XYZ file of C-alpha atoms in Angstrom:
298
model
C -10.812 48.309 -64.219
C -10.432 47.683 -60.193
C -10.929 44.340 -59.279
C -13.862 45.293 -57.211
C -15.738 46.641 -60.658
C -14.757 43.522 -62.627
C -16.440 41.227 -59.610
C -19.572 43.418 -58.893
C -20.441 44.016 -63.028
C -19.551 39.794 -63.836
C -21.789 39.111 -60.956
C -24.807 41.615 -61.840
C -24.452 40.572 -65.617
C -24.814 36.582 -64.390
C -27.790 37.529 -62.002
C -29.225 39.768 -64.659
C -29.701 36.273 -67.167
C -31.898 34.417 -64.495
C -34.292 37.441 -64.492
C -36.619 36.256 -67.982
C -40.405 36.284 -68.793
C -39.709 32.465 -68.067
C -38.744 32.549 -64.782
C -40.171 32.549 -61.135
C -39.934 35.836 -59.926
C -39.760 35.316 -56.435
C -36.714 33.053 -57.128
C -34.576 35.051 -59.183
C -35.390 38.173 -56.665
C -33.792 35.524 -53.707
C -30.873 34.839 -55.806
C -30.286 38.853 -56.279
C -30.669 39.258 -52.699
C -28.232 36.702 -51.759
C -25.749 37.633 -53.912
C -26.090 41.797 -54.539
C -24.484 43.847 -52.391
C -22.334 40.993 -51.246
C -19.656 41.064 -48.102
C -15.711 41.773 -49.009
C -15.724 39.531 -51.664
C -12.331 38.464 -50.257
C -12.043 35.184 -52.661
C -13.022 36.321 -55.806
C -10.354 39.497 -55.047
C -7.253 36.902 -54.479
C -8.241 35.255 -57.117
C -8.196 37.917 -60.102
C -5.153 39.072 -57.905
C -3.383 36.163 -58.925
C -4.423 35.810 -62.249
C -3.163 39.410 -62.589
C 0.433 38.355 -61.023
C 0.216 35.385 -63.323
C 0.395 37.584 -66.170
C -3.142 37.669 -67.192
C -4.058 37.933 -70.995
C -7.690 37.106 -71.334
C -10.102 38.942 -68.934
C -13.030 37.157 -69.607
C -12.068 34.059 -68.182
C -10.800 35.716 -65.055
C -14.214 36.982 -64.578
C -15.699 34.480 -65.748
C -13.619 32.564 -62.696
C -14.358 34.964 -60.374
C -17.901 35.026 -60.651
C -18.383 31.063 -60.358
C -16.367 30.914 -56.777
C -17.961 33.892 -55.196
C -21.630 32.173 -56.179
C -20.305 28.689 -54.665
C -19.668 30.791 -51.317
C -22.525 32.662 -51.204
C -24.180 29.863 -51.985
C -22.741 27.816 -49.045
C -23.634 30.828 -47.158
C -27.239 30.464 -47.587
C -27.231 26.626 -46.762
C -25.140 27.388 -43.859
C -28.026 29.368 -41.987
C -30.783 27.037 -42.529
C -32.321 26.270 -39.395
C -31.521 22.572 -39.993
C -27.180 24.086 -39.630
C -26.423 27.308 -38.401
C -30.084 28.672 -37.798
C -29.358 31.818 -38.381
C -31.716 35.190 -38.970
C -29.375 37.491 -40.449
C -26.745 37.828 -42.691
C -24.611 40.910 -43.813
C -26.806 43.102 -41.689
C -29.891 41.770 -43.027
C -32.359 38.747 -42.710
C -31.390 35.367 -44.051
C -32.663 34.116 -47.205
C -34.811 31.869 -45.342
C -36.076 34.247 -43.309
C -36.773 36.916 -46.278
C -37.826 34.283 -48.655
C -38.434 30.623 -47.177
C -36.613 27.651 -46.552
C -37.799 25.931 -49.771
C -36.665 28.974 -51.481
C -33.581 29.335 -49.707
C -32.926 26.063 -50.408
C -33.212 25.964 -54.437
C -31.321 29.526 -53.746
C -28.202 27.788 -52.843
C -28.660 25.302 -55.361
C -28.937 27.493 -58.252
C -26.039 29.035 -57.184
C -23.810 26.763 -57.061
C -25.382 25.510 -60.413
C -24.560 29.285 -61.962
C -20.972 28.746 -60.441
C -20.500 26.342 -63.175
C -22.028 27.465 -65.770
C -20.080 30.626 -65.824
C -16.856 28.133 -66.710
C -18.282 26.362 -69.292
C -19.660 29.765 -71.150
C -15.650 30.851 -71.632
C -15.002 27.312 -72.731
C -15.553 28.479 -76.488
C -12.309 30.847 -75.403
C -9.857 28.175 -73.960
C -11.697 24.694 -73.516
C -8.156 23.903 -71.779
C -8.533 26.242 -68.975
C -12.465 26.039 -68.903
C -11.933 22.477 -68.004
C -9.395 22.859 -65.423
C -11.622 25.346 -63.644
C -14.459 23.539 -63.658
C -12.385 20.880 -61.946
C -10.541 22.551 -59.489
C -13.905 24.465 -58.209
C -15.492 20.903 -58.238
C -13.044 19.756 -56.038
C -12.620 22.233 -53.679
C -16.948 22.451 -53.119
C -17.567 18.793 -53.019
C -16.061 15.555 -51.463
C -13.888 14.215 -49.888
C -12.051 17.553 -49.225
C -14.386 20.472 -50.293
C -16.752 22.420 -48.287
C -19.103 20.135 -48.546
C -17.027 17.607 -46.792
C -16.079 20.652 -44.033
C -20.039 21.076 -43.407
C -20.015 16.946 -43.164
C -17.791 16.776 -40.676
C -19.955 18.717 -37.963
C -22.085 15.643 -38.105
C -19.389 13.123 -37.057
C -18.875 11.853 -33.631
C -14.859 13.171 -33.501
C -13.568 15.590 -35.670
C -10.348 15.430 -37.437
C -9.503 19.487 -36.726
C -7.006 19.774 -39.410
C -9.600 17.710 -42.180
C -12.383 20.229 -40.984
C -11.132 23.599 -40.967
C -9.164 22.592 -44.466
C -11.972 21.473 -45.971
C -14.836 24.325 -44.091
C -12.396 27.420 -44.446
C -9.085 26.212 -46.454
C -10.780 24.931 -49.500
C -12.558 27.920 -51.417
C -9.371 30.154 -50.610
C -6.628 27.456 -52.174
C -9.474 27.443 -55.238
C -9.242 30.968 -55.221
C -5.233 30.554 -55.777
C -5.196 27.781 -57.548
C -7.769 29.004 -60.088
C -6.175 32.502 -60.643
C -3.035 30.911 -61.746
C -5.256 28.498 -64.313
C -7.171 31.817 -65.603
C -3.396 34.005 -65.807
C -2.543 30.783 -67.838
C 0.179 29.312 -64.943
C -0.063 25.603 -63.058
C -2.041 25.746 -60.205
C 0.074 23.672 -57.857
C 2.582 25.854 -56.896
C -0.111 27.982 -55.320
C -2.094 25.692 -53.131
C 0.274 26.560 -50.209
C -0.738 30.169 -50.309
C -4.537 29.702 -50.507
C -4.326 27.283 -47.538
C -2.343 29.932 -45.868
C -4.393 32.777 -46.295
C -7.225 29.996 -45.054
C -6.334 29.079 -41.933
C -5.649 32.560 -40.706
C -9.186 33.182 -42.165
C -10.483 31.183 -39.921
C -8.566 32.255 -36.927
C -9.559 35.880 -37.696
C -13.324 34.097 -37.961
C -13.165 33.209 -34.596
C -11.367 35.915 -32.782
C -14.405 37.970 -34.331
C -16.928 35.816 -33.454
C -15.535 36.033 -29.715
C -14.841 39.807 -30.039
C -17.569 41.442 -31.416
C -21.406 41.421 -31.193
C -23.564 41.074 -34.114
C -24.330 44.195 -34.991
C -20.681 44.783 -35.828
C -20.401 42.076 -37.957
C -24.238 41.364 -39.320
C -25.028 37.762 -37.806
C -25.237 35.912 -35.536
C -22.105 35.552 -32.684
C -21.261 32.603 -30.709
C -22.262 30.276 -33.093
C -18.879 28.046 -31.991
C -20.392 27.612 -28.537
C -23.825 27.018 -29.188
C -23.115 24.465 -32.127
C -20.743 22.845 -29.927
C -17.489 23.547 -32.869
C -13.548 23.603 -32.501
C -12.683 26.937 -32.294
C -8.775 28.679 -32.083
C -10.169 31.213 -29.194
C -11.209 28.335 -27.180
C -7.756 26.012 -27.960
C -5.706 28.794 -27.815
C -6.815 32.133 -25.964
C -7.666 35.152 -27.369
C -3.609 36.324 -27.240
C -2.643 32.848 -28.542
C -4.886 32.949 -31.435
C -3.635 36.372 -32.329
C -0.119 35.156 -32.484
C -1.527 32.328 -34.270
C -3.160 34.518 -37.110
C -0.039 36.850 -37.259
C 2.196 33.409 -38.035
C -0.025 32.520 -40.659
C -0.039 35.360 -42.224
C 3.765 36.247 -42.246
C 3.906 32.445 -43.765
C 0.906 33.100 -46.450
C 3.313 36.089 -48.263
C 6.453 34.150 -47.797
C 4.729 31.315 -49.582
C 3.767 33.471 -52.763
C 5.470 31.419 -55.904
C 7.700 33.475 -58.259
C 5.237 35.052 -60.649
C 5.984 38.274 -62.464
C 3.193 40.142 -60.246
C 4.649 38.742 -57.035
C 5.551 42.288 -55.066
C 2.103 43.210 -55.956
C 0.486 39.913 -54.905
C 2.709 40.458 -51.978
C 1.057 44.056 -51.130
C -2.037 42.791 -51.435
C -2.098 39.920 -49.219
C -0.609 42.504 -46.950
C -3.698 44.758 -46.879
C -5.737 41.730 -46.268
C -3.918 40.875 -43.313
C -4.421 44.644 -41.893
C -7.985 43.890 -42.388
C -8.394 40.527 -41.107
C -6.222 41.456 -37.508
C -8.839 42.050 -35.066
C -9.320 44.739 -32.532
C -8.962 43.184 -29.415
C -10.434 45.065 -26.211
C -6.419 46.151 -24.667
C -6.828 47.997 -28.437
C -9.860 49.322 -28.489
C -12.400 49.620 -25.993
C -16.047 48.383 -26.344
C -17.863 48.636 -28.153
C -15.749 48.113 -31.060
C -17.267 49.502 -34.338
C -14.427 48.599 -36.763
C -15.755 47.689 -40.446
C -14.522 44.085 -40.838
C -14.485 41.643 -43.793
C -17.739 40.648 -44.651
C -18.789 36.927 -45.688
């Protein structure tokens, strides 16, 4: 089964348990609609990639990986554009969750995702309670404090930034999880592979801003400018658009070089690839305006 399949049926089978006689409706609809059709589900992708590279030899708790990081980002998503951060009315093309549903719903929306996220790694613990445990530490880490995204959504609030903390912790940290916990599910160490998910990271986040500086929001289905008005570092800014471009192009040379020796690592290596075709922007000397490109999706 593609990757894509294994993501979209884990996540509709974990959406499809909140929906009981039991439950408020309007509440497991929100967490449907936050989650179903999702973006380029980018993460959860690298991750079975790895786990696949790694050798893989129990699906389940791939999936079952999978399924727990993509609800911590879309999760993180739907805190983001609260009024009280981001303020922002759409979202893939479509009206925030606070806007469809309500902030209090939005609210316990995000919550209960990121309280699904771990319950999917403790259902596979009857599998491997080894490598149940590991995940549920490693995701912990990399959504909380001191370094998770929760600590990269902190750091907007502080007088000075540290740029390097921030943009680890805001972009860096779900895509070194991602890494990190496909080598745990394919049975490897994660260590080695915390390199290439802070690779793949940071030229996530220069791609975030070239877009945000390059294309208008009906390309990419929210809000642009959001750098500017919030008053946030951003490489466009630092660097120009042509510097961040080389910028993104170094990283991403760097994130395939930095692939460990695995037994899947020429198709690791092919896939990062692909990603970075998608991630490179069309800039206006490549395509004149208006640019309608499909892009990766949040």
């Amino acid at each position: 089964m593609a990757f894509s399949d294994r993501i979209e049926a884990a996540l509709g089978l974990a959406i499809a348990r909140c929906r009981t006689p039991a439950a408020p409706r309007r509440l497991a609809s929100a967490l449907d609609y936050a989650v179903l059709p999702g973006g380029a589900r980018i993460r959860p992708t690298i991750l079975l990639g790895v786990a696949a590279a790694c050798g893989e030899d129990r699906l389940e708790i791939g999936d079952a990986a999978a399924t727990a990081l993509e609800f911590i980002h879309c999760g993180s998503l739907v805190h983001d554009d609260l009024p009280c951060f981001d303020d922002a009315d759409t979202r893939r093309g479509k009206p925030s969750v606070h806007v469809a549903y309500s902030q209090p719903l939005a609210v316990l929306t995000g919550d209960s995702l990121i309280i699904l996220a771990f319950e999917q790694l403790a259902r596979v613990a009857e599998i491997d309670p080894v490598r149940s445990a590991r995940l549920v530490m490693t995701l912990a880490q990399h959504t909380g404090m001191p370094g998770g995204i929760c600590a990269g959504q902190g750091w907007e609030s502080e007088a000075e930034i540290d740029l390097d903390a921030y943009h680890n912790a805001k972009t860096a940290a779900l895509f070194v999880a991602a890494t990190q916990m496909g080598a745990i599910a394919g049975g490897q160490e994660p260590g080695p592979w915390a390199e290439l998910g802070a690779r793949i990271g940071a030229a996530f986040q220069i791609a975030d801003d070239l877009r945000d500086t390059l294309y208008d929001a009906e390309t990419l289905g929210k809000p642009v400018g959001q750098d500017d008005l919030n008053g946030r570092p951003n490489a466009v800014a630092s660097l120009g658009v042509a510097g961040a471009v080389s910028k993104l192009k170094d990283s991403l040379s760097g994130a395939i070089a930095s692939i460990p020796s695995c037994p899947g690592e020429a198709m690791l290596a092919q896939m990062v690839q692909r990603y970075a075709e998608k991630l490179a922007p069309v800039t206006p000397a490549a395509a004149p305006a208006p640019a309608r490109r499909t892009v990766p999706g949040e």
